[in-house]
Amino acid sequence: MRIRHAVYKDIKGIAKVQVDSWRTTYEGVVPKAYLDSLKYEEKEKIWTLIFEQGFEKSCTYVVENEREEIIGFASGGKERSGKYDYDGELYTIYFLKEYQGQGLGKKLIKVVSEDLSKKGFRSLLVWFLKDNPARYFYEIFGPEKVDSGQILISGASLIEYAYGWRRIEELF
């Protein structure tokens, strides 16, 4: 397995991992109609816009298997809401189901956190769905619970939590 900076040619692979991991991770959590509506092409368009903005104050990393296929990725940057005493945010971390639970997420969080630290971020926040079976992954790193809220997905009101680390160095 190899972790590296994402490049423009990775957009299709990133979109595939994002859609496929949502469909497996959130099955029974998020309405099936929403999961069925996810399209690779739509995620590719979003990621194209992200790549066009550049990565001066953000980062995206991919994890490749031995066949150089993207099997996971993570991204982070400036905390988006401005409501919290955290300057950085982990936006995404997704792995294909067959690669979850192998310790790759820990390595990926470390790399993203180090990159964000070098860019001047001192703390990190992450939002996730309460019923996400992978939520315990974040708890390994000893976060503090920062907030909770509700999000509406395809008519379903779901609870989400925010965890945070006051010192980004705690993650690497």
Coordinates of N, CA, C and O in Angstrom, one line a residue:
M1 N 0.8 -1.2 0.0 CA 0.0 0.0 0.0 C 0.9 1.2 0.0 O 1.9 1.3 0.6
R2 N 0.4 2.2 -0.7 CA 1.2 3.5 -0.8 C 0.2 4.7 -0.6 O -0.8 4.7 -1.2
I3 N 0.7 5.6 0.2 CA -0.1 6.9 0.4 C 0.7 8.0 -0.3 O 1.9 8.1 -0.1
R4 N 0.0 8.8 -1.1 CA 0.6 9.9 -1.8 C -0.4 11.0 -2.0 O -1.6 10.8 -1.8
H5 N 0.2 12.2 -2.3 CA -0.6 13.3 -2.7 C -1.5 12.9 -3.8 O -1.1 12.3 -4.8
A6 N -2.8 13.4 -3.8 CA -3.7 13.1 -4.9 C -3.3 14.1 -6.1 O -2.9 15.2 -5.8
V7 N -3.5 13.6 -7.3 CA -3.3 14.4 -8.5 C -4.5 14.4 -9.3 O -5.4 13.5 -9.1
Y8 N -4.6 15.3 -10.3 CA -5.8 15.4 -11.1 C -6.3 14.1 -11.7 O -7.5 13.8 -11.7
K9 N -5.3 13.2 -12.1 CA -5.8 11.9 -12.7 C -6.4 11.0 -11.8 O -7.0 10.0 -12.1
D10 N -6.4 11.3 -10.5 CA -7.0 10.5 -9.4 C -8.5 10.7 -9.2 O -9.1 10.0 -8.5
I11 N -9.0 11.7 -9.9 CA -10.4 12.2 -9.6 C -11.4 11.0 -9.8 O -12.3 10.8 -9.0
K12 N -11.3 10.2 -10.9 CA -12.2 9.1 -11.1 C -12.1 8.1 -10.0 O -13.1 7.6 -9.5
G13 N -10.9 7.8 -9.5 CA -10.7 6.8 -8.4 C -11.2 7.3 -7.1 O -11.8 6.6 -6.3
I14 N -11.0 8.6 -6.8 CA -11.5 9.2 -5.6 C -13.1 9.2 -5.6 O -13.7 8.8 -4.6
A15 N -13.7 9.5 -6.7 CA -15.1 9.5 -6.8 C -15.7 8.1 -6.6 O -16.7 7.9 -6.0
K16 N -15.0 7.1 -7.2 CA -15.5 5.7 -7.1 C -15.4 5.3 -5.6 O -16.4 4.7 -5.1
V17 N -14.3 5.6 -4.9 CA -14.2 5.2 -3.5 C -15.2 5.9 -2.7 O -15.9 5.3 -1.8
Q18 N -15.5 7.2 -3.0 CA -16.5 8.0 -2.2 C -17.9 7.4 -2.3 O -18.5 7.1 -1.3
V19 N -18.3 7.1 -3.5 CA -19.6 6.5 -3.8 C -19.7 5.1 -3.2 O -20.7 4.8 -2.5
D20 N -18.8 4.3 -3.5 CA -18.8 2.9 -3.1 C -18.7 2.8 -1.6 O -19.5 1.9 -1.0
S21 N -17.9 3.6 -0.9 CA -17.8 3.5 0.5 C -19.1 4.0 1.2 O -19.5 3.5 2.2
W22 N -19.7 5.0 0.6 CA -21.0 5.5 1.2 C -22.0 4.4 1.1 O -22.8 4.2 2.0
R23 N -22.1 3.7 0.0 CA -23.1 2.7 -0.2 C -22.9 1.5 0.8 O -23.9 0.9 1.2
T24 N -21.7 1.2 1.1 CA -21.5 0.1 2.0 C -21.5 0.5 3.5 O -22.1 -0.1 4.3
T25 N -20.8 1.6 3.8 CA -20.8 2.1 5.2 C -22.1 2.6 5.7 O -22.4 2.3 6.9
Y26 N -22.9 3.3 4.9 CA -24.1 3.9 5.4 C -25.4 3.1 5.0 O -26.5 3.6 5.2
E27 N -25.2 1.9 4.6 CA -26.3 1.0 4.3 C -27.1 0.8 5.6 O -26.5 0.4 6.6
G28 N -28.4 1.1 5.7 CA -29.2 0.9 6.9 C -29.1 2.2 7.8 O -29.8 2.2 8.8
V29 N -28.2 3.1 7.4 CA -28.1 4.4 8.2 C -28.7 5.5 7.4 O -29.5 6.3 8.0
V30 N -28.4 5.6 6.2 CA -28.8 6.7 5.3 C -29.9 6.1 4.4 O -29.8 4.9 4.0
P31 N -31.0 6.8 4.1 CA -32.0 6.2 3.2 C -31.4 5.6 1.9 O -30.5 6.2 1.3
K32 N -31.9 4.4 1.6 CA -31.5 3.7 0.4 C -31.6 4.5 -0.9 O -30.8 4.5 -1.7
A33 N -32.7 5.3 -0.9 CA -32.9 6.1 -2.1 C -31.8 7.1 -2.3 O -31.4 7.3 -3.5
Y34 N -31.2 7.6 -1.3 CA -30.1 8.5 -1.4 C -28.9 7.8 -1.9 O -28.2 8.2 -2.8
L35 N -28.6 6.7 -1.2 CA -27.4 5.9 -1.6 C -27.5 5.4 -3.1 O -26.5 5.5 -3.8
D36 N -28.7 5.0 -3.5 CA -28.9 4.6 -4.9 C -28.7 5.8 -5.9 O -28.4 5.6 -7.0
S37 N -29.0 7.0 -5.4 CA -28.9 8.2 -6.3 C -27.4 8.7 -6.5 O -27.2 9.5 -7.3
L38 N -26.5 8.2 -5.7 CA -25.1 8.7 -5.8 C -24.6 8.3 -7.1 O -24.7 7.1 -7.6
K39 N -23.9 9.2 -7.8 CA -23.4 9.0 -9.1 C -21.9 9.3 -9.2 O -21.5 10.4 -8.6
Y40 N -21.1 8.5 -9.8 CA -19.7 8.7 -9.9 C -19.4 10.0 -10.6 O -18.6 10.8 -10.2
E41 N -20.2 10.3 -11.7 CA -20.0 11.5 -12.5 C -20.2 12.8 -11.7 O -19.4 13.7 -11.9
E42 N -21.2 12.8 -10.8 CA -21.4 13.9 -10.0 C -20.3 14.2 -9.0 O -19.9 15.3 -8.8
K43 N -19.8 13.2 -8.4 CA -18.6 13.3 -7.5 C -17.4 13.7 -8.3 O -16.6 14.5 -7.8
E44 N -17.2 13.2 -9.5 CA -16.1 13.7 -10.3 C -16.1 15.2 -10.6 O -15.1 15.8 -10.5
K45 N -17.3 15.7 -10.9 CA -17.4 17.1 -11.1 C -17.1 17.9 -9.8 O -16.4 18.9 -9.9
I46 N -17.5 17.5 -8.7 CA -17.2 18.2 -7.4 C -15.7 18.1 -7.2 O -15.1 19.1 -6.8
W47 N -15.1 17.0 -7.4 CA -13.6 16.8 -7.2 C -12.8 17.6 -8.2 O -11.8 18.2 -7.9
T48 N -13.3 17.7 -9.4 CA -12.7 18.6 -10.4 C -12.6 20.0 -9.9 O -11.6 20.7 -10.0
L49 N -13.7 20.5 -9.4 CA -13.7 21.9 -8.8 C -12.7 22.0 -7.6 O -12.0 23.1 -7.5
I50 N -12.7 21.0 -6.8 CA -11.8 21.1 -5.6 C -10.3 21.2 -6.1 O -9.5 22.0 -5.7
F51 N -10.0 20.3 -7.1 CA -8.6 20.3 -7.7 C -8.3 21.6 -8.4 O -7.2 22.1 -8.3
E52 N -9.3 22.2 -9.0 CA -9.0 23.5 -9.7 C -8.7 24.6 -8.7 O -8.0 25.6 -9.1
Q53 N -9.2 24.5 -7.5 CA -9.0 25.5 -6.5 C -7.6 25.4 -5.9 O -7.0 26.4 -5.3
G54 N -6.9 24.3 -6.1 CA -5.6 24.1 -5.6 C -5.6 23.7 -4.1 O -6.6 23.6 -3.5
F55 N -4.3 23.4 -3.7 CA -4.2 22.9 -2.3 C -3.2 23.7 -1.5 O -2.5 23.1 -0.6
E56 N -3.3 25.0 -1.6 CA -2.4 25.9 -0.8 C -2.8 25.8 0.6 O -1.9 25.8 1.5
K57 N -4.0 25.8 1.0 CA -4.5 25.7 2.4 C -5.3 24.4 2.7 O -6.1 24.4 3.6
S58 N -5.2 23.4 1.8 CA -5.9 22.2 2.1 C -5.0 21.0 1.5 O -3.9 21.3 1.0
C59 N -5.5 19.8 1.6 CA -4.7 18.7 1.1 C -5.7 17.5 0.8 O -6.7 17.4 1.4
T60 N -5.3 16.7 -0.1 CA -6.0 15.4 -0.4 C -4.9 14.4 -0.7 O -4.0 14.6 -1.5
Y61 N -5.1 13.3 0.0 CA -4.1 12.1 -0.2 C -4.9 10.9 -0.6 O -6.1 10.7 -0.2
V62 N -4.3 10.0 -1.4 CA -4.9 8.8 -1.8 C -4.1 7.6 -1.3 O -2.9 7.8 -1.0
V63 N -4.7 6.5 -1.1 CA -4.0 5.2 -0.8 C -4.2 4.3 -2.0 O -5.4 4.1 -2.4
E64 N -3.1 3.8 -2.5 CA -3.2 2.8 -3.6 C -2.8 1.4 -3.1 O -2.0 1.3 -2.2
N65 N -3.4 0.5 -3.8 CA -3.0 -0.9 -3.5 C -1.8 -1.3 -4.4 O -1.3 -0.4 -5.1
E66 N -1.4 -2.5 -4.4 CA -0.2 -2.9 -5.2 C -0.5 -2.8 -6.7 O 0.5 -2.8 -7.5
R67 N -1.7 -2.8 -7.1 CA -2.1 -2.6 -8.5 C -2.2 -1.1 -8.9 O -2.7 -0.8 -10.0
E68 N -1.9 -0.2 -8.0 CA -2.0 1.2 -8.2 C -3.4 1.7 -8.4 O -3.7 2.7 -9.0
E69 N -4.4 0.9 -7.8 CA -5.8 1.3 -7.7 C -6.0 2.1 -6.5 O -5.5 1.7 -5.4
I70 N -6.8 3.2 -6.6 CA -7.1 3.9 -5.4 C -8.1 3.2 -4.5 O -9.2 2.8 -5.0
I71 N -7.8 2.9 -3.3 CA -8.7 2.1 -2.4 C -9.1 3.0 -1.2 O -9.9 2.5 -0.4
G72 N -8.6 4.2 -1.1 CA -9.0 5.1 0.0 C -8.4 6.5 -0.2 O -7.5 6.7 -1.1
F73 N -9.0 7.4 0.5 CA -8.5 8.8 0.4 C -9.0 9.6 1.6 O -9.9 9.2 2.3
A74 N -8.3 10.7 1.8 CA -8.7 11.7 2.8 C -8.4 13.1 2.4 O -7.4 13.3 1.6
S75 N -9.2 14.1 2.9 CA -8.9 15.4 2.6 C -9.2 16.3 3.8 O -9.9 15.9 4.7
G76 N -8.5 17.4 3.9 CA -8.7 18.4 5.0 C -8.3 19.8 4.6 O -7.7 20.0 3.5
G77 N -8.6 20.7 5.5 CA -8.2 22.1 5.2 C -8.8 23.0 6.3 O -9.0 22.5 7.5
K78 N -9.2 24.2 6.0 CA -9.7 25.2 6.9 C -11.1 24.7 7.4 O -11.9 24.3 6.7
E79 N -11.3 24.9 8.7 CA -12.6 24.6 9.3 C -13.6 25.5 8.6 O -13.5 26.7 8.5
R80 N -14.7 24.8 8.1 CA -15.6 25.5 7.2 C -16.6 26.4 7.8 O -17.1 27.4 7.2
S81 N -17.1 26.1 9.0 CA -18.2 26.9 9.6 C -17.8 28.2 10.3 O -18.5 29.1 10.3
G82 N -16.6 28.2 10.8 CA -16.1 29.4 11.6 C -16.8 29.5 12.9 O -16.6 30.5 13.6
K83 N -17.5 28.5 13.4 CA -18.2 28.6 14.6 C -17.4 28.0 15.8 O -17.8 28.1 16.9
Y84 N -16.3 27.3 15.5 CA -15.7 26.6 16.5 C -14.2 27.1 16.7 O -13.6 27.7 15.8
D85 N -13.7 26.7 17.9 CA -12.3 27.2 18.2 C -11.3 26.1 17.6 O -10.4 25.6 18.4
Y86 N -11.5 25.8 16.4 CA -10.6 24.8 15.7 C -10.3 25.5 14.3 O -11.3 25.9 13.7
D87 N -9.1 25.5 13.9 CA -8.8 26.1 12.6 C -8.8 25.1 11.5 O -9.0 25.5 10.3
G88 N -8.6 23.8 11.7 CA -8.5 22.8 10.7 C -9.7 21.9 10.7 O -10.4 21.8 11.8
E89 N -10.0 21.2 9.6 CA -11.1 20.2 9.6 C -10.7 19.1 8.7 O -10.1 19.3 7.6
L90 N -10.9 17.9 9.1 CA -10.8 16.7 8.3 C -12.1 16.6 7.6 O -13.2 16.3 8.1
Y91 N -12.1 16.8 6.2 CA -13.3 16.8 5.4 C -13.8 15.4 5.1 O -15.0 15.2 5.1
T92 N -12.9 14.6 4.7 CA -13.3 13.2 4.2 C -12.2 12.2 4.6 O -11.0 12.6 4.7
I93 N -12.6 11.0 4.9 CA -11.7 9.9 4.9 C -12.6 8.7 4.6 O -13.6 8.4 5.3
Y94 N -12.3 8.0 3.5 CA -13.1 6.9 3.0 C -12.2 5.8 2.5 O -11.1 6.1 1.9
F95 N -12.6 4.6 2.7 CA -11.9 3.4 2.2 C -12.9 2.4 1.6 O -14.1 2.3 2.2
L96 N -12.6 1.7 0.6 CA -13.4 0.6 0.1 C -13.5 -0.4 1.2 O -12.6 -0.6 2.0
K97 N -14.7 -1.0 1.3 CA -15.0 -1.9 2.4 C -13.9 -2.9 2.7 O -13.5 -3.2 3.8
E98 N -13.4 -3.5 1.6 CA -12.4 -4.6 1.8 C -11.1 -4.2 2.4 O -10.3 -5.0 2.7
Y99 N -10.9 -2.9 2.4 CA -9.6 -2.3 2.9 C -9.8 -1.7 4.3 O -8.8 -1.2 4.9
Q100 N -11.0 -1.7 4.8 CA -11.2 -1.1 6.2 C -10.7 -2.0 7.2 O -10.7 -3.2 7.1
G101 N -10.3 -1.5 8.4 CA -9.9 -2.3 9.5 C -8.5 -2.8 9.4 O -8.1 -3.7 10.1
Q102 N -7.6 -2.3 8.5 CA -6.3 -2.8 8.3 C -5.2 -1.8 8.8 O -4.0 -2.0 8.5
G103 N -5.6 -0.7 9.5 CA -4.7 0.2 10.0 C -4.3 1.3 9.0 O -3.5 2.2 9.3
L104 N -4.9 1.3 7.8 CA -4.5 2.3 6.8 C -5.1 3.7 7.2 O -4.5 4.7 6.9
G105 N -6.3 3.7 7.8 CA -6.9 4.9 8.2 C -6.0 5.7 9.2 O -5.8 6.9 9.1
K106 N -5.4 5.0 10.1 CA -4.5 5.7 11.1 C -3.3 6.3 10.3 O -2.9 7.4 10.7
K107 N -2.8 5.6 9.4 CA -1.6 6.1 8.6 C -2.0 7.3 7.8 O -1.3 8.3 7.7
L108 N -3.2 7.3 7.2 CA -3.7 8.4 6.4 C -4.0 9.6 7.2 O -3.7 10.7 6.8
I109 N -4.6 9.4 8.4 CA -4.9 10.6 9.3 C -3.6 11.2 9.7 O -3.5 12.5 9.7
K110 N -2.6 10.4 9.9 CA -1.2 11.0 10.3 C -0.7 11.9 9.2 O -0.2 13.0 9.4
V111 N -0.7 11.4 8.0 CA -0.2 12.1 6.8 C -1.0 13.4 6.6 O -0.4 14.5 6.4
V112 N -2.3 13.3 6.6 CA -3.1 14.5 6.4 C -2.8 15.5 7.6 O -2.7 16.7 7.3
S113 N -2.8 15.1 8.8 CA -2.6 16.0 9.9 C -1.2 16.6 9.8 O -1.1 17.8 10.1
E114 N -0.2 15.9 9.5 CA 1.2 16.5 9.3 C 1.2 17.5 8.2 O 1.8 18.6 8.4
D115 N 0.5 17.3 7.1 CA 0.4 18.2 6.0 C -0.3 19.5 6.5 O 0.2 20.6 6.2
L116 N -1.4 19.4 7.1 CA -2.1 20.5 7.6 C -1.3 21.3 8.6 O -1.4 22.5 8.6
S117 N -0.6 20.6 9.5 CA 0.2 21.3 10.5 C 1.3 22.1 9.8 O 1.6 23.3 10.2
K118 N 1.9 21.6 8.7 CA 2.9 22.3 8.0 C 2.3 23.6 7.3 O 3.0 24.5 7.0
K119 N 1.0 23.5 7.0 CA 0.4 24.6 6.4 C -0.2 25.6 7.5 O -0.9 26.6 7.1
G120 N 0.2 25.4 8.7 CA -0.2 26.4 9.8 C -1.4 26.0 10.6 O -1.7 26.8 11.5
F121 N -2.0 24.9 10.4 CA -3.2 24.6 11.2 C -2.7 24.0 12.5 O -1.8 23.2 12.6
R122 N -3.4 24.4 13.6 CA -3.0 23.9 14.9 C -4.0 23.0 15.6 O -3.6 22.3 16.6
S123 N -5.2 22.9 15.1 CA -6.2 22.0 15.7 C -7.0 21.4 14.6 O -7.0 21.9 13.4
L124 N -7.8 20.4 14.9 CA -8.6 19.7 13.9 C -10.0 19.3 14.4 O -10.1 18.8 15.5
L125 N -10.9 19.4 13.5 CA -12.3 19.1 13.8 C -12.8 18.1 12.7 O -12.3 18.2 11.6
V126 N -13.6 17.1 13.1 CA -14.2 16.2 12.1 C -15.7 16.0 12.4 O -16.1 15.9 13.6
W127 N -16.5 16.0 11.4 CA -18.0 15.7 11.5 C -18.2 14.4 11.0 O -17.7 14.0 9.9
F128 N -19.1 13.6 11.6 CA -19.5 12.3 11.1 C -20.9 11.9 11.6 O -21.4 12.5 12.6
L129 N -21.6 11.0 10.9 CA -22.9 10.6 11.3 C -22.8 9.7 12.6 O -21.9 8.9 12.7
K130 N -23.6 10.0 13.5 CA -23.6 9.3 14.8 C -23.7 7.7 14.6 O -23.0 7.0 15.3
D131 N -24.5 7.3 13.6 CA -24.7 5.9 13.4 C -23.7 5.3 12.4 O -23.8 4.1 12.0
N132 N -22.7 6.0 12.1 CA -21.6 5.5 11.2 C -20.8 4.5 12.0 O -20.3 4.7 13.1
P133 N -20.8 3.2 11.5 CA -20.2 2.2 12.3 C -18.7 2.4 12.4 O -18.0 1.9 13.3
A134 N -18.1 3.3 11.6 CA -16.7 3.6 11.7 C -16.4 4.7 12.7 O -15.2 5.1 12.9
R135 N -17.4 5.3 13.4 CA -17.2 6.4 14.3 C -16.2 6.1 15.4 O -15.5 6.9 15.9
Y136 N -16.1 4.8 15.8 CA -15.1 4.4 16.8 C -13.7 4.6 16.4 O -12.8 4.7 17.2
F137 N -13.5 4.6 15.1 CA -12.1 4.9 14.5 C -11.6 6.2 15.1 O -10.5 6.3 15.5
Y138 N -12.4 7.2 15.1 CA -12.0 8.5 15.6 C -11.7 8.5 17.0 O -10.8 9.2 17.5
E139 N -12.4 7.7 17.8 CA -12.2 7.7 19.2 C -10.9 7.1 19.6 O -10.4 7.3 20.7
I140 N -10.3 6.3 18.8 CA -8.9 5.8 19.0 C -7.9 6.9 19.3 O -7.0 6.8 20.1
F141 N -8.2 8.1 18.7 CA -7.2 9.2 18.8 C -7.5 10.1 19.9 O -6.9 11.1 20.1
G142 N -8.5 9.8 20.8 CA -8.8 10.5 22.0 C -9.3 11.9 21.8 O -8.8 12.9 22.4
P143 N -10.3 12.1 20.9 CA -10.8 13.5 20.7 C -11.7 13.9 21.8 O -12.1 13.1 22.7
E144 N -12.1 15.2 21.8 CA -13.1 15.7 22.7 C -14.4 15.8 21.8 O -14.3 16.1 20.6
K145 N -15.5 15.6 22.4 CA -16.8 15.8 21.7 C -17.0 17.3 21.7 O -17.1 18.0 22.7
V146 N -17.2 17.9 20.5 CA -17.3 19.3 20.3 C -18.8 19.8 20.2 O -19.2 20.7 20.8
D147 N -19.5 19.0 19.4 CA -20.9 19.5 19.1 C -21.7 18.3 18.5 O -21.1 17.3 18.2
S148 N -23.0 18.5 18.4 CA -23.8 17.6 17.7 C -24.9 18.4 17.0 O -25.1 19.5 17.3
G149 N -25.4 17.8 16.0 CA -26.5 18.5 15.2 C -27.3 17.5 14.4 O -27.1 16.3 14.5
Q150 N -28.2 18.1 13.6 CA -29.0 17.2 12.8 C -28.7 17.6 11.3 O -28.5 18.8 11.0
I151 N -28.8 16.6 10.5 CA -28.6 16.8 9.0 C -29.7 16.1 8.4 O -30.1 15.0 8.8
L152 N -30.3 16.7 7.3 CA -31.4 16.1 6.6 C -30.8 15.4 5.3 O -30.2 16.1 4.5
I153 N -31.0 14.1 5.2 CA -30.6 13.4 4.0 C -31.8 12.6 3.4 O -32.3 11.7 4.1
S154 N -32.2 13.0 2.2 CA -33.4 12.4 1.6 C -34.6 12.3 2.5 O -35.2 11.2 2.6
G155 N -34.9 13.3 3.2 CA -36.0 13.3 4.1 C -35.8 12.7 5.5 O -36.7 12.8 6.3
A156 N -34.7 12.1 5.7 CA -34.4 11.5 7.0 C -33.5 12.5 7.8 O -32.5 13.0 7.3
S157 N -33.9 12.7 9.1 CA -33.2 13.5 10.0 C -32.2 12.7 10.7 O -32.6 11.8 11.5
L158 N -30.9 12.9 10.5 CA -29.9 12.1 11.1 C -29.0 12.9 12.0 O -28.8 14.1 11.8
I159 N -28.5 12.3 13.1 CA -27.7 13.0 14.0 C -26.2 12.9 13.6 O -25.8 11.8 13.2
E160 N -25.5 14.0 13.7 CA -24.1 14.0 13.4 C -23.3 14.6 14.6 O -23.9 15.4 15.4
Y161 N -22.1 14.1 14.8 CA -21.3 14.6 15.9 C -20.0 15.3 15.3 O -19.6 14.9 14.2
A162 N -19.5 16.2 16.1 CA -18.2 16.8 15.8 C -17.3 16.4 16.9 O -17.6 16.6 18.1
Y163 N -16.1 15.9 16.5 CA -15.0 15.6 17.5 C -13.9 16.5 17.1 O -13.8 16.9 15.9
G164 N -13.1 16.8 18.1 CA -12.0 17.7 17.8 C -10.7 17.4 18.6 O -10.8 16.7 19.7
W165 N -9.6 17.9 18.1 CA -8.3 17.7 18.8 C -7.8 19.2 18.8 O -7.5 19.8 17.8
R166 N -7.5 19.6 20.0 CA -7.0 21.0 20.2 C -5.6 21.1 19.7 O -5.2 22.2 19.2
R167 N -4.8 20.0 19.7 CA -3.5 20.1 19.2 C -3.4 19.0 18.1 O -3.5 17.8 18.3
I168 N -3.2 19.5 16.9 CA -3.2 18.6 15.7 C -2.1 17.6 15.8 O -2.2 16.5 15.3
E169 N -1.0 17.9 16.6 CA 0.1 17.0 16.8 C -0.3 15.7 17.4 O 0.4 14.7 17.3
E170 N -1.4 15.7 18.1 CA -1.9 14.5 18.8 C -2.2 13.4 17.8 O -2.3 12.2 18.1
L171 N -2.3 13.7 16.5 CA -2.7 12.8 15.5 C -1.5 12.2 14.7 O -1.7 11.4 13.8
F172 N -0.3 12.7 15.0 CA 0.8 12.1 14.3 C 2.0 11.9 15.2 O 1.9 12.0 16.4

